[in-house]
Amino acid sequence: MPESLFKVNIEEYMLPGNRACSGCGLSLAYRYALKALRKNTILTIPASCLTVLHGLYPTTSVVIPCLNCAFASTGASASGILAGLKALNRQDITVVAFAGDGGTFDIGIQSLSGAAERETDFIFVCYDNEGYMNTGTQRSSATPIGALTTTTPFLTKQEHKKDMLKIMEAHDIPYLASVSSSYPVDLYDKFVKAKRIKGTRYIQISAPCPPGWVYPPRDTVKIGRLAVETGMVVLFEIEDGKFQLTGRSKTLAQRGNKLPVIAYIERQGRFSKISAEQVAQLQNWVDTRWEEYLRRAST
Amino acid sequence: MTDIQIVTGNQAAAIGAMLCQVQVVSAYPITPQTSLTETLSRFIEQGQLKAEYVRVESEHSALSVCIAASSVGARAFTSTSSHGLLYMHEQLHWAAGSRLPIVLCCVNRGVGAPWSIFNDQQDAIAQRDTGWIQIYCRNNQEIIDTLIQAYRIAEAVYVPVMVCYDGFVLSHTMMPIEVPEAEAVKDFLPPYKPHTILSPDEPRNINPVTFPWRRYDDRGVLCDGYMELRYKLQTALENSAASIIAANDFFADAFGRNHGGMLWSYRMEDAEVALTSMGSMATEATTAADILRDKGIKAGVVGIRVFRPFPKEAVRIALNKAKAILVFEKDISYGYEGALCTDLKAALYSTDIRVPVHNYIAGLGGRDVKPRELVEASEDSLKIIASGIREPKTTWINCFTG
Ligand SMILES: Cc1ncc(C[n+]2csc(CCOP(=O)(O)OP(=O)(O)O)c2C)c(N)n1
Ligand code: SF4
């Protein structure tokens, strides 16, 4: 696959030296996403690690225009940008909302659902680091079962992750994709495709977070890959209702060599208190969904 | 030829928004505001108004849409009442903090729990400290005229404006109004020029994280910290009084109607008793003043039109000769007294006006209050004051208090 790297836009929209932690999966993914989106884009972002990555007034590390918005308002903020641009006869600009899992799965779900139902012509990106990281790793509905967070500090999270991709699929949107910061070319290609499509597009990025997931920063790419190789994260896209596995998930399906979840769990401190029963539950959760994905990919 | 129409307050507001050629409208239904947005929807779908209508799923989103649309340079309008306004609270701050000239019609209604769909002004008063200009209307003519003035004010000082009027009492009551001519409104209201534009032509990061201290930009220019930005908003509100008065005067010249700049006075020249209030209750107070005068009591009315910025100077001038001040209001700051009364007394504090002030809470949740009852309250008040009590206890009108 390295040759496809050569077609990646060489322009940089994220300047070196931003405020994300070292080894941040979000900043890896963001760089490639912006390369795919290019200049003629307006971003809107709610409170999150991304707000911090963008820098402190009056300097910023990102050269794409950005409207910071209140935590719950992201989908509506994008709708307002689009309505304003339309009223001013500017319809050549791609509007992109970029929110964390809290800003998507939890507090932002209402305005996102509203915008999708209105068939708002924008891309909503959720970078999923599986917790409220900006406020110091609290549980979100994207946190997996068995994970320690500061609000599940001893007993670990007791419930499974919410399937936000399914919720967005139920909105009948023209394009939906699951990507990972560890597979930038797959991510880049999907953003390029999404940019060309009209209507609401949803992209969810699996973005490992060293301090929140408790592993050394140098392991981010490895952890992200293990998430895919164990089936915790599945790379796919749904275009006009047509489902297909992509990239590493596709080859896993072809070769049938998915790893057990323990290979992923054992490398992260956040799972240090997971019980054997929870591991079994998690494995079962992964397997059931993996079967479903395989079924969908084969029809 | 003048265009006289018989319309409800909500229709007057919708016609006003249309005359202002708003470009983006976003709102969510709530009684008693609903018919305003329904009317605007009709104007837009029939092609009378060329605007984008974003039919959002909540009031929080309605104001979010207006904030974003205003940031890219479109004139934005929203309206709500009661719980809708409370649900917007976070975004009210966000709009003012972003210095966006959004105009919002607040059709005043009581707030729960328990539920009430009827009128009082608790909803808007509870948003007093969000950084919005608040103007209260007396009748449907004032609603349409004030809405037109509101955009001119907002776009001059980059502060959002809330045009408040009483639910049902005005929103659903038909009154004849003179509809300003579209061309004349265009002359009165120049196109909106944003202070900062959100565009790929000039990329910037709007409303990022700020720190307590000032910081240098990449060219070595020392830029505002959070506190400087707050100071600028406060200064803008303080200075907006001049723009509010100018808009009113200019409007009076252009359209022949003067609704008072910061406040209006009625028979105050020789008044010894000043009845003060906001919105439609201030109109009732004028009838009460007439009745009191018939009974030989020199009464007058000071109608507070603008609650924020508070008309400190104007209040001092208007109440200069009063021997007793009665404040009638449809809100309560729990644990203290009516919010208008508190502000009014504070405005008089370092002056020579040291007369008794009697606060009346009235009309909460739509409880009827008639001029006759304001007359009775005034007479009671004068008796209490005459007995030497300088600080009468806040009195709840038409309320069983045990
Ligand atoms: C209404 C509101 N509630 C709470 C917060 C505090 N807050 C800011 S960022 C954040 C967490 C964001 O989590 P997520 O969306 O997952 O993004 P991440 O920080 O993980 O990148 C919270 C709770 C807020 N800004 N606004
Ligand atoms: S806390 Fe995690 S997501 Fe946030 S900046 Fe650091 S590494 Fe990135």
XYZ file of C-alpha atoms and ligand atoms in Angstrom:
735
model
C 0.000 0.000 0.000
C 2.848 2.523 0.462
C 2.492 3.719 -3.153
C -0.940 5.184 -2.390
C 0.827 7.470 0.096
C 2.244 9.338 -2.897
C -1.177 10.544 -3.945
C -1.798 12.201 -0.583
C -1.993 15.988 -0.829
C 1.442 17.345 0.198
C -0.041 20.604 1.490
C -0.092 20.902 5.321
C -3.042 22.577 7.070
C -1.947 21.700 10.573
C 1.220 23.529 11.474
C 3.930 21.804 13.513
C 3.822 22.404 17.248
C 0.242 22.026 18.420
C -1.063 21.509 21.929
C -2.091 17.858 21.692
C -0.218 15.318 23.827
C 2.620 13.417 22.203
C 1.361 10.275 20.550
C -2.170 11.668 20.164
C -4.199 9.591 17.699
C -6.467 12.555 17.026
C -3.643 14.778 15.805
C -2.430 12.015 13.469
C -5.887 11.585 11.991
C -6.607 15.313 11.847
C -3.551 15.981 9.697
C -4.711 13.508 7.043
C -8.351 14.519 7.256
C -7.470 18.170 6.586
C -5.213 17.167 3.687
C -8.181 15.414 2.118
C -10.610 18.262 2.834
C -8.282 20.976 1.550
C -8.534 24.731 1.750
C -12.089 25.514 0.741
C -13.478 24.209 4.001
C -15.061 25.702 7.130
C -14.769 23.751 10.366
C -16.914 23.940 13.443
C -15.757 22.248 16.632
C -17.228 21.936 20.116
C -15.398 21.816 23.434
C -12.913 18.921 23.243
C -9.235 18.060 22.949
C -9.464 19.450 19.418
C -10.254 22.921 20.792
C -6.970 22.710 22.657
C -5.100 21.336 19.651
C -6.219 24.439 17.711
C -4.306 26.599 20.158
C -4.820 29.548 22.481
C -5.984 32.953 21.294
C -4.473 34.769 19.412
C -2.480 32.004 17.739
C -3.652 28.807 16.106
C -1.988 25.736 14.661
C -4.596 25.172 11.965
C -4.931 27.206 8.774
C -8.517 26.178 7.939
C -11.180 28.630 9.217
C -12.890 27.351 12.330
C -15.915 28.356 14.352
C -15.694 27.078 17.903
C -19.138 26.212 19.190
C -20.774 25.190 22.451
C -20.506 21.508 23.392
C -24.058 20.409 22.485
C -24.452 22.589 19.420
C -22.138 21.132 16.750
C -24.752 19.808 14.305
C -26.748 23.026 14.584
C -23.631 25.148 14.236
C -22.822 23.413 10.945
C -26.445 23.923 9.837
C -26.162 27.631 10.594
C -22.916 27.998 8.651
C -24.556 26.320 5.667
C -27.739 28.388 5.914
C -25.685 31.579 6.131
C -23.505 30.602 3.181
C -26.581 29.707 1.135
C -28.224 33.029 1.959
C -25.044 34.732 0.735
C -24.882 32.568 -2.402
C -21.668 30.788 -1.422
C -22.216 27.127 -2.013
C -18.741 25.989 -2.998
C -17.466 25.531 0.558
C -17.329 22.176 2.396
C -18.657 22.489 5.943
C -17.161 20.015 8.400
C -18.022 19.440 12.045
C -15.341 17.700 14.098
C -16.317 16.483 17.558
C -15.123 14.007 20.157
C -17.171 10.982 21.179
C -18.732 12.949 24.042
C -19.695 15.701 21.602
C -21.188 13.071 19.284
C -22.511 10.027 21.179
C -23.675 11.966 24.233
C -24.330 15.705 24.508
C -24.118 16.345 20.752
C -26.434 13.558 19.588
C -29.570 15.701 19.447
C -28.213 18.453 17.226
C -26.379 15.882 15.073
C -29.540 13.807 14.623
C -31.494 16.966 13.779
C -28.947 18.049 11.192
C -28.859 14.573 9.612
C -32.660 14.361 9.496
C -32.728 17.749 7.735
C -30.324 16.275 5.184
C -27.859 19.038 5.954
C -25.085 19.104 3.374
C -22.070 18.612 5.632
C -19.559 16.117 6.954
C -19.800 15.242 10.647
C -16.625 13.687 11.949
C -16.450 12.007 15.326
C -12.979 11.262 16.565
C -13.541 8.545 19.064
C -11.029 8.375 21.887
C -13.608 6.563 23.981
C -13.950 9.051 26.803
C -14.088 12.673 27.905
C -10.376 13.267 27.521
C -10.297 17.052 27.591
C -11.705 17.009 31.114
C -9.358 14.213 32.165
C -10.699 10.810 31.068
C -14.241 10.433 32.323
C -16.560 7.709 31.086
C -18.601 8.395 27.948
C -21.111 6.162 26.185
C -18.261 5.313 23.788
C -16.076 3.869 26.556
C -15.798 0.070 26.240
C -16.810 -2.318 29.002
C -14.094 -3.033 31.539
C -12.254 0.272 31.143
C -11.122 2.372 34.080
C -11.944 6.061 33.860
C -11.964 8.747 36.541
C -15.734 8.282 36.924
C -15.482 4.474 36.921
C -12.299 4.504 39.008
C -12.379 1.108 40.737
C -15.180 -1.009 39.344
C -14.561 -0.186 35.642
C -17.280 0.629 33.109
C -20.051 -1.968 33.349
C -21.789 -1.377 30.007
C -20.855 -1.908 26.367
C -20.007 0.902 23.961
C -22.948 2.553 22.198
C -23.141 1.715 18.494
C -23.188 5.233 17.121
C -22.434 4.065 13.578
C -25.683 2.102 13.594
C -27.578 5.100 14.910
C -26.186 7.224 12.107
C -26.902 4.505 9.568
C -30.534 4.586 10.699
C -30.632 8.220 9.543
C -30.346 6.949 5.949
C -27.467 9.219 5.099
C -25.671 8.907 1.753
C -22.234 8.174 3.198
C -20.923 6.757 6.437
C -17.459 5.444 7.218
C -15.460 3.992 10.053
C -11.738 4.754 9.968
C -8.690 4.596 12.233
C -5.810 6.994 12.842
C -3.501 3.999 12.390
C -4.562 3.543 8.755
C -4.137 7.057 7.317
C -4.464 6.101 3.661
C -7.817 4.393 4.203
C -8.834 7.448 6.229
C -7.622 9.864 3.559
C -9.436 8.048 0.765
C -12.699 8.070 2.674
C -12.467 11.792 3.395
C -11.747 12.473 -0.276
C -14.802 10.431 -1.220
C -16.982 12.077 1.446
C -16.031 15.527 0.204
C -17.437 14.706 -3.231
C -20.797 13.428 -1.936
C -23.792 15.702 -1.204
C -25.905 15.415 1.944
C -25.016 14.417 5.476
C -21.880 12.324 5.687
C -20.661 10.752 8.917
C -17.127 9.563 9.560
C -16.060 8.011 12.847
C -12.348 7.864 13.584
C -10.908 5.476 16.114
C -8.277 7.667 17.799
C -6.136 6.096 20.547
C -5.172 8.383 23.420
C -2.004 7.570 25.421
C -2.898 9.303 28.716
C -6.542 8.187 28.652
C -5.930 4.616 27.601
C -2.745 4.395 29.642
C -0.028 3.177 27.308
C 3.295 4.723 26.150
C 2.872 7.442 23.447
C 5.131 5.554 21.021
C 2.543 2.746 20.832
C -0.349 4.766 19.368
C -0.135 3.331 15.874
C 0.300 -0.185 17.234
C -2.689 0.108 19.596
C -4.846 1.507 16.794
C -3.848 -1.399 14.573
C -4.583 -3.934 17.297
C -8.037 -2.394 17.714
C -8.697 -3.220 14.061
C -6.926 -6.592 14.097
C -8.996 -7.766 17.072
C -12.254 -6.479 15.546
C -12.799 -3.923 18.328
C -12.862 -1.394 15.492
C -14.017 -2.392 12.021
C -13.051 -0.364 8.975
C -15.961 -0.059 6.568
C -18.050 2.329 4.584
C -21.700 2.501 3.595
C -22.324 4.400 0.418
C -25.942 4.812 -0.660
C -26.869 1.878 1.542
C -24.140 -0.382 0.176
C -21.889 -1.800 2.871
C -18.288 -2.802 2.333
C -15.368 -3.648 4.526
C -12.206 -1.753 3.646
C -8.461 -1.863 4.253
C -7.175 -4.064 7.053
C -10.684 -5.209 8.090
C -11.256 -6.477 4.570
C -8.043 -8.512 4.547
C -8.859 -9.839 8.049
C -12.195 -11.013 6.746
C -10.595 -12.612 3.716
C -7.897 -14.397 5.706
C -9.986 -15.100 8.786
C -7.108 -14.192 11.099
C -8.815 -11.849 13.554
C -6.917 -11.739 16.877
C -8.536 -12.299 20.285
C -9.409 -9.062 22.150
C -6.960 -9.910 24.917
C -4.116 -8.994 22.530
C -5.515 -5.446 22.490
C -6.582 -5.219 26.119
C -3.358 -6.373 27.713
C -1.363 -3.436 26.337
C -3.517 -0.750 27.982
C -3.545 0.302 31.616
C -7.210 1.290 31.406
C -8.081 -2.421 31.273
C -5.907 -3.355 34.268
C -9.008 -4.096 36.394
C -11.092 -5.852 33.753
C -12.512 -9.144 35.056
C -12.317 -12.449 33.226
C -16.072 -12.297 32.851
C -15.889 -8.845 31.246
C -13.195 -10.055 28.853
C -15.541 -12.857 27.815
C -18.401 -10.379 27.437
C -16.233 -8.106 25.340
C -15.061 -11.000 23.160
C -18.656 -12.040 22.670
C -19.666 -8.466 21.810
C -16.868 -8.255 19.230
C -17.606 -11.671 17.716
C -21.337 -11.078 17.353
C -20.759 -7.806 15.571
C -17.941 -9.209 13.452
C -20.272 -11.991 12.255
C -22.840 -9.377 11.348
C -20.276 -7.355 9.403
C -19.130 -10.462 7.537
C -22.727 -11.289 6.671
C -23.336 -7.782 5.403
C -20.086 -7.765 3.410
C -21.006 -10.992 1.653
C -24.460 -9.889 0.499
C -50.388 55.870 1.268
C -50.103 54.433 4.718
C -50.603 50.700 5.061
C -52.796 50.029 8.096
C -53.276 46.385 9.028
C -55.107 44.787 11.938
C -52.756 42.128 13.266
C -51.666 40.248 16.372
C -48.366 41.020 18.066
C -46.831 37.897 16.587
C -47.924 38.894 13.086
C -46.510 42.364 13.651
C -43.179 40.793 14.602
C -43.202 38.514 11.545
C -43.907 41.448 9.238
C -41.123 43.367 10.974
C -38.627 40.541 10.415
C -39.666 40.386 6.772
C -39.196 44.130 6.336
C -35.700 43.767 7.833
C -34.986 41.191 5.119
C -33.580 38.691 7.565
C -31.542 36.071 5.712
C -31.606 33.152 8.124
C -34.480 32.254 10.430
C -34.366 29.412 12.912
C -36.908 28.756 15.622
C -38.764 26.079 17.525
C -42.447 26.099 18.477
C -43.506 27.193 21.949
C -46.665 28.905 23.139
C -47.224 31.850 22.832
C -44.474 32.443 20.297
C -45.501 29.719 17.820
C -47.673 31.752 15.467
C -44.779 34.143 14.851
C -42.610 31.389 13.376
C -45.584 29.915 11.541
C -46.223 33.272 9.902
C -42.561 33.595 8.950
C -42.611 30.067 7.481
C -45.512 31.124 5.308
C -43.757 34.293 4.168
C -40.709 32.232 3.194
C -42.550 29.374 1.476
C -44.726 31.834 -0.445
C -41.614 33.660 -1.599
C -42.487 36.952 0.097
C -39.298 36.718 2.117
C -36.107 35.333 0.640
C -34.490 33.625 3.620
C -33.206 30.257 4.749
C -35.492 28.739 7.376
C -33.748 26.057 9.428
C -36.394 23.920 11.161
C -34.330 22.762 14.106
C -35.033 20.188 16.790
C -34.645 22.534 19.798
C -34.211 26.135 20.887
C -30.575 25.473 21.783
C -30.069 24.555 18.144
C -32.182 27.490 16.909
C -29.852 29.994 18.500
C -26.798 27.917 17.496
C -27.934 28.191 13.878
C -28.306 31.967 14.223
C -24.858 32.249 15.814
C -23.187 30.333 12.987
C -25.181 32.078 10.247
C -24.377 35.470 11.708
C -20.692 34.470 11.865
C -20.573 33.910 8.112
C -22.265 37.271 7.549
C -26.013 36.623 7.303
C -28.693 38.615 9.166
C -30.254 36.108 11.550
C -33.552 36.035 13.443
C -35.066 33.794 16.074
C -37.919 33.937 18.529
C -39.042 31.992 21.553
C -40.760 32.131 24.942
C -40.298 30.877 28.467
C -38.694 27.410 28.567
C -37.383 27.929 25.067
C -35.498 31.001 26.207
C -34.204 29.169 29.259
C -33.066 26.314 27.024
C -31.138 28.895 24.976
C -29.362 30.259 28.016
C -25.913 28.899 27.151
C -26.210 30.188 23.606
C -27.458 33.608 24.732
C -24.085 34.035 26.410
C -22.330 32.583 23.368
C -24.060 35.006 20.976
C -23.249 38.065 23.085
C -19.706 36.859 23.764
C -19.207 36.462 20.000
C -20.576 40.004 19.552
C -23.129 38.896 16.965
C -26.025 41.243 16.091
C -28.757 38.610 16.267
C -32.287 39.772 17.040
C -34.573 37.555 19.123
C -38.237 38.130 19.889
C -39.058 36.963 23.377
C -42.801 36.536 23.716
C -42.893 36.747 27.495
C -44.371 33.811 29.419
C -44.045 32.404 32.918
C -41.703 29.505 33.595
C -42.252 26.156 35.319
C -42.472 24.207 37.419
C -45.429 24.016 37.523
C -46.352 24.578 33.894
C -47.912 27.857 32.881
C -48.369 29.017 29.321
C -49.496 32.451 30.438
C -47.748 35.758 30.538
C -45.220 37.222 32.908
C -41.672 38.468 32.346
C -39.689 35.997 34.424
C -38.244 34.346 31.288
C -36.511 37.440 29.939
C -35.587 38.859 33.332
C -33.833 35.574 34.160
C -31.588 36.232 31.130
C -30.660 39.711 32.301
C -26.956 38.971 32.685
C -26.316 37.253 29.351
C -25.020 40.405 27.629
C -28.088 41.112 25.477
C -29.832 44.431 25.037
C -33.434 44.034 26.242
C -36.244 46.258 24.933
C -39.854 45.884 26.138
C -42.851 46.788 23.957
C -46.222 48.250 24.971
C -48.338 47.434 21.922
C -48.206 45.849 18.487
C -47.067 49.020 16.753
C -44.115 49.131 19.085
C -43.318 45.495 18.333
C -42.886 46.016 14.595
C -41.129 49.352 15.001
C -38.826 48.126 17.754
C -37.841 45.060 15.742
C -36.750 47.286 12.874
C -34.817 49.516 15.262
C -33.311 46.437 16.938
C -31.305 45.384 13.870
C -30.022 48.897 13.419
C -28.892 49.025 17.040
C -27.449 45.497 17.098
C -25.473 45.971 13.897
C -24.134 49.327 15.077
C -22.777 48.075 18.402
C -22.366 44.324 17.707
C -24.543 43.294 20.609
C -27.580 41.024 20.196
C -31.000 42.479 20.959
C -33.975 40.816 22.644
C -37.291 42.403 21.714
C -39.654 41.453 24.535
C -43.439 41.601 24.459
C -46.148 40.097 26.609
C -47.519 36.696 25.631
C -51.234 36.625 24.691
C -51.757 40.192 25.971
C -49.930 41.380 22.858
C -48.907 38.263 20.946
C -52.494 37.128 20.339
C -54.379 40.407 20.479
C -55.366 42.092 17.234
C -54.573 45.779 17.010
C -54.312 48.151 14.080
C -50.727 48.946 13.142
C -49.142 51.095 10.503
C -46.778 48.906 8.475
C -43.662 50.833 7.446
C -42.888 50.973 3.745
C -40.308 48.379 2.635
C -38.153 50.945 0.826
C -38.112 53.243 3.825
C -37.031 50.358 6.060
C -34.222 49.587 3.620
C -33.010 53.170 3.923
C -33.277 53.011 7.700
C -31.400 49.725 7.918
C -28.131 49.466 5.988
C -26.904 45.940 5.065
C -25.229 43.909 7.835
C -21.444 44.119 7.895
C -19.900 41.487 10.220
C -16.986 42.580 12.427
C -15.111 39.350 11.651
C -16.022 37.006 8.883
C -15.842 33.239 8.938
C -14.574 32.383 5.466
C -11.876 30.380 3.692
C -10.867 33.680 2.066
C -9.496 34.801 5.412
C -9.041 31.763 7.655
C -9.224 32.341 11.397
C -10.069 30.447 14.526
C -13.123 32.172 16.006
C -13.899 31.929 19.742
C -10.916 29.775 20.716
C -9.613 29.151 24.214
C -8.486 32.384 25.861
C -6.361 32.705 28.938
C -6.668 35.034 31.917
C -3.772 37.120 30.680
C -3.131 38.932 27.399
C -0.996 37.121 24.826
C 1.105 38.124 21.813
C 0.127 37.093 18.311
C 2.634 35.939 15.672
C 3.426 39.561 14.730
C 4.218 40.521 18.306
C 0.971 42.401 18.902
C -0.348 42.062 22.450
C -3.950 40.805 22.166
C -6.906 40.755 24.518
C -7.299 38.188 27.238
C -10.671 36.958 28.432
C -11.131 39.865 30.790
C -10.453 42.530 28.149
C -13.056 40.859 25.927
C -15.582 40.979 28.781
C -14.751 44.633 29.449
C -15.365 45.420 25.785
C -18.776 43.749 25.889
C -19.699 45.713 29.010
C -18.519 48.962 27.396
C -20.472 48.150 24.248
C -23.640 47.677 26.285
C -23.071 50.870 28.241
C -22.423 52.824 25.075
C -25.314 51.223 23.234
C -27.701 53.646 24.972
C -26.548 56.314 22.503
C -27.325 54.019 19.553
C -30.701 53.076 21.018
C -31.661 56.726 21.425
C -30.304 57.597 17.978
C -32.220 54.732 16.351
C -35.401 55.873 18.082
C -34.918 59.512 17.042
C -34.005 58.606 13.480
C -36.996 56.292 13.304
C -39.271 59.035 14.625
C -38.019 61.375 11.884
C -38.384 58.764 9.157
C -41.678 57.178 10.197
C -43.306 59.705 12.498
C -43.518 57.481 15.559
C -41.513 58.019 18.730
C -41.673 55.213 21.280
C -39.230 56.761 23.723
C -35.508 56.091 23.652
C -34.580 54.371 26.906
C -37.887 55.098 28.604
C -41.056 57.105 28.175
C -42.990 59.292 30.585
C -46.701 59.928 30.899
C -48.078 62.954 32.786
C -44.875 63.151 34.783
C -44.416 66.966 34.528
C -46.005 67.653 37.920
C -46.431 64.073 39.120
C -45.891 63.367 42.805
C -46.509 59.644 42.507
C -44.590 57.824 39.812
C -45.878 54.439 38.651
C -43.109 52.540 36.857
C -43.367 49.330 34.898
C -42.340 47.546 31.680
C -44.318 46.251 28.714
C -48.095 46.113 28.576
C -48.499 46.648 32.322
C -46.982 50.098 31.840
C -49.873 50.863 29.488
C -52.325 49.788 32.204
C -50.458 52.116 34.524
C -51.249 55.103 32.281
C -54.977 54.386 32.710
C -54.393 54.017 36.432
C -52.624 57.384 36.494
C -55.608 59.028 34.779
C -57.987 57.569 37.371
C -55.715 58.664 40.209
C -55.620 62.191 38.792
C -59.402 62.196 38.614
C -59.300 61.433 42.311
C -56.985 64.358 42.894
C -53.716 62.444 43.164
C -50.969 63.778 40.922
C -49.836 60.521 39.330
C -47.664 59.857 36.286
C -46.004 56.884 34.635
C -42.401 56.090 33.743
C -42.351 53.178 31.301
C -38.995 51.453 31.203
C -38.457 50.568 27.540
C -34.875 49.371 27.778
C -33.999 47.163 30.740
C -30.426 46.432 29.570
C -28.490 48.643 29.333
C -30.296 50.020 32.370
C -31.364 53.649 31.780
C -29.727 55.014 34.909
C -29.467 58.645 33.801
C -32.901 58.731 32.198
C -34.504 57.244 35.310
C -32.864 59.884 37.494
C -34.203 62.670 35.297
C -37.668 61.163 34.951
C -38.109 60.555 38.677
C -36.484 63.780 39.780
C -39.640 65.338 41.245
C -41.493 62.256 42.439
C -42.411 62.029 46.121
C -43.200 58.329 45.945
C -42.192 55.665 43.444
C -44.234 52.534 42.846
C -42.669 49.732 40.798
C -45.067 47.206 39.261
C -43.437 44.179 37.704
C -44.153 40.696 36.406
C -41.075 38.929 37.768
C -39.449 38.129 41.061
C -35.831 37.660 42.043
C -36.519 34.960 44.617
C -35.208 35.785 48.038
C -35.153 39.513 47.366
C -37.646 41.560 45.337
C -38.571 42.403 41.743
C -35.475 42.829 39.558
C -36.635 46.137 38.110
C -37.168 47.586 41.567
C -33.661 46.636 42.671
C -32.076 48.230 39.626
C -34.212 51.321 39.877
C -33.345 51.897 43.518
C -29.660 51.384 42.764
C -29.876 54.043 40.042
C -31.154 56.544 42.610
C -28.697 55.655 45.346
C -26.203 58.512 45.090
C -28.720 61.170 44.073
C -30.919 63.505 46.094
C -33.967 61.435 45.204
C -34.564 59.799 48.560
C -38.220 58.958 48.363
C -39.955 55.750 49.402
C -40.062 53.053 46.745
C -42.818 50.466 46.928
C -42.421 47.279 44.911
C -45.454 45.395 43.614
C -45.259 41.930 42.106
C -48.186 41.399 39.770
C -49.527 39.259 36.990
C -47.336 36.187 37.456
C -48.397 33.264 35.269
C -51.100 35.370 33.621
C -52.896 36.473 36.831
C -55.135 39.334 35.764
C -54.176 42.841 36.785
C -56.423 45.745 35.873
C -55.837 49.509 36.042
C -58.359 49.636 38.913
C -56.125 47.315 40.926
C -53.098 49.442 40.199
C -55.130 52.414 41.452
C -56.025 50.595 44.663
C -52.423 49.550 45.148
C -51.269 53.121 44.618
C -53.754 54.455 47.162
C -52.688 51.832 49.698
C -49.109 52.654 49.056
C -49.644 56.358 49.634
C -51.352 55.596 52.944
C -48.465 53.389 54.064
C -45.929 55.992 53.056
C -47.953 58.788 54.736
C -47.848 56.795 57.966
C -44.105 57.281 57.964
C -42.974 53.912 56.621
C -40.059 54.618 54.315
C -39.493 51.081 53.146
C -42.816 49.349 52.452
C -42.665 45.591 52.174
C -42.884 44.164 48.646
C -46.560 43.509 47.956
C -48.051 40.786 45.768
C -51.118 42.095 43.939
C -54.202 39.854 43.551
C -52.422 37.046 45.310
C -53.768 35.130 48.300
C -50.925 35.411 50.778
C -52.662 33.866 53.802
C -22.345 22.041 28.357
C -20.970 21.612 28.723
N -20.789 20.629 29.620
C -19.547 20.253 29.952
C -18.460 20.831 29.385
C -17.091 20.405 29.824
N -16.373 19.654 28.810
C -15.530 20.244 27.936
S -14.778 19.197 26.895
C -15.551 17.890 27.625
C -15.245 16.492 27.206
C -15.166 16.340 25.764
O -15.183 14.982 25.487
P -15.206 14.468 24.000
O -16.309 15.101 23.258
O -15.211 12.987 24.044
O -13.853 15.013 23.376
P -12.365 14.750 23.915
O -12.119 15.701 25.006
O -12.303 13.353 24.369
O -11.483 15.024 22.771
C -16.391 18.290 28.646
C -17.189 17.374 29.480
C -18.690 21.862 28.441
N -17.689 22.511 27.817
N -19.944 22.210 28.122
S -5.806 13.577 25.993
Fe -5.724 12.033 24.382
S -7.033 12.815 22.728
Fe -6.598 14.511 24.113
S -4.810 15.508 23.208
Fe -4.036 14.042 24.710
S -3.676 12.197 23.533
Fe -4.970 13.496 22.269
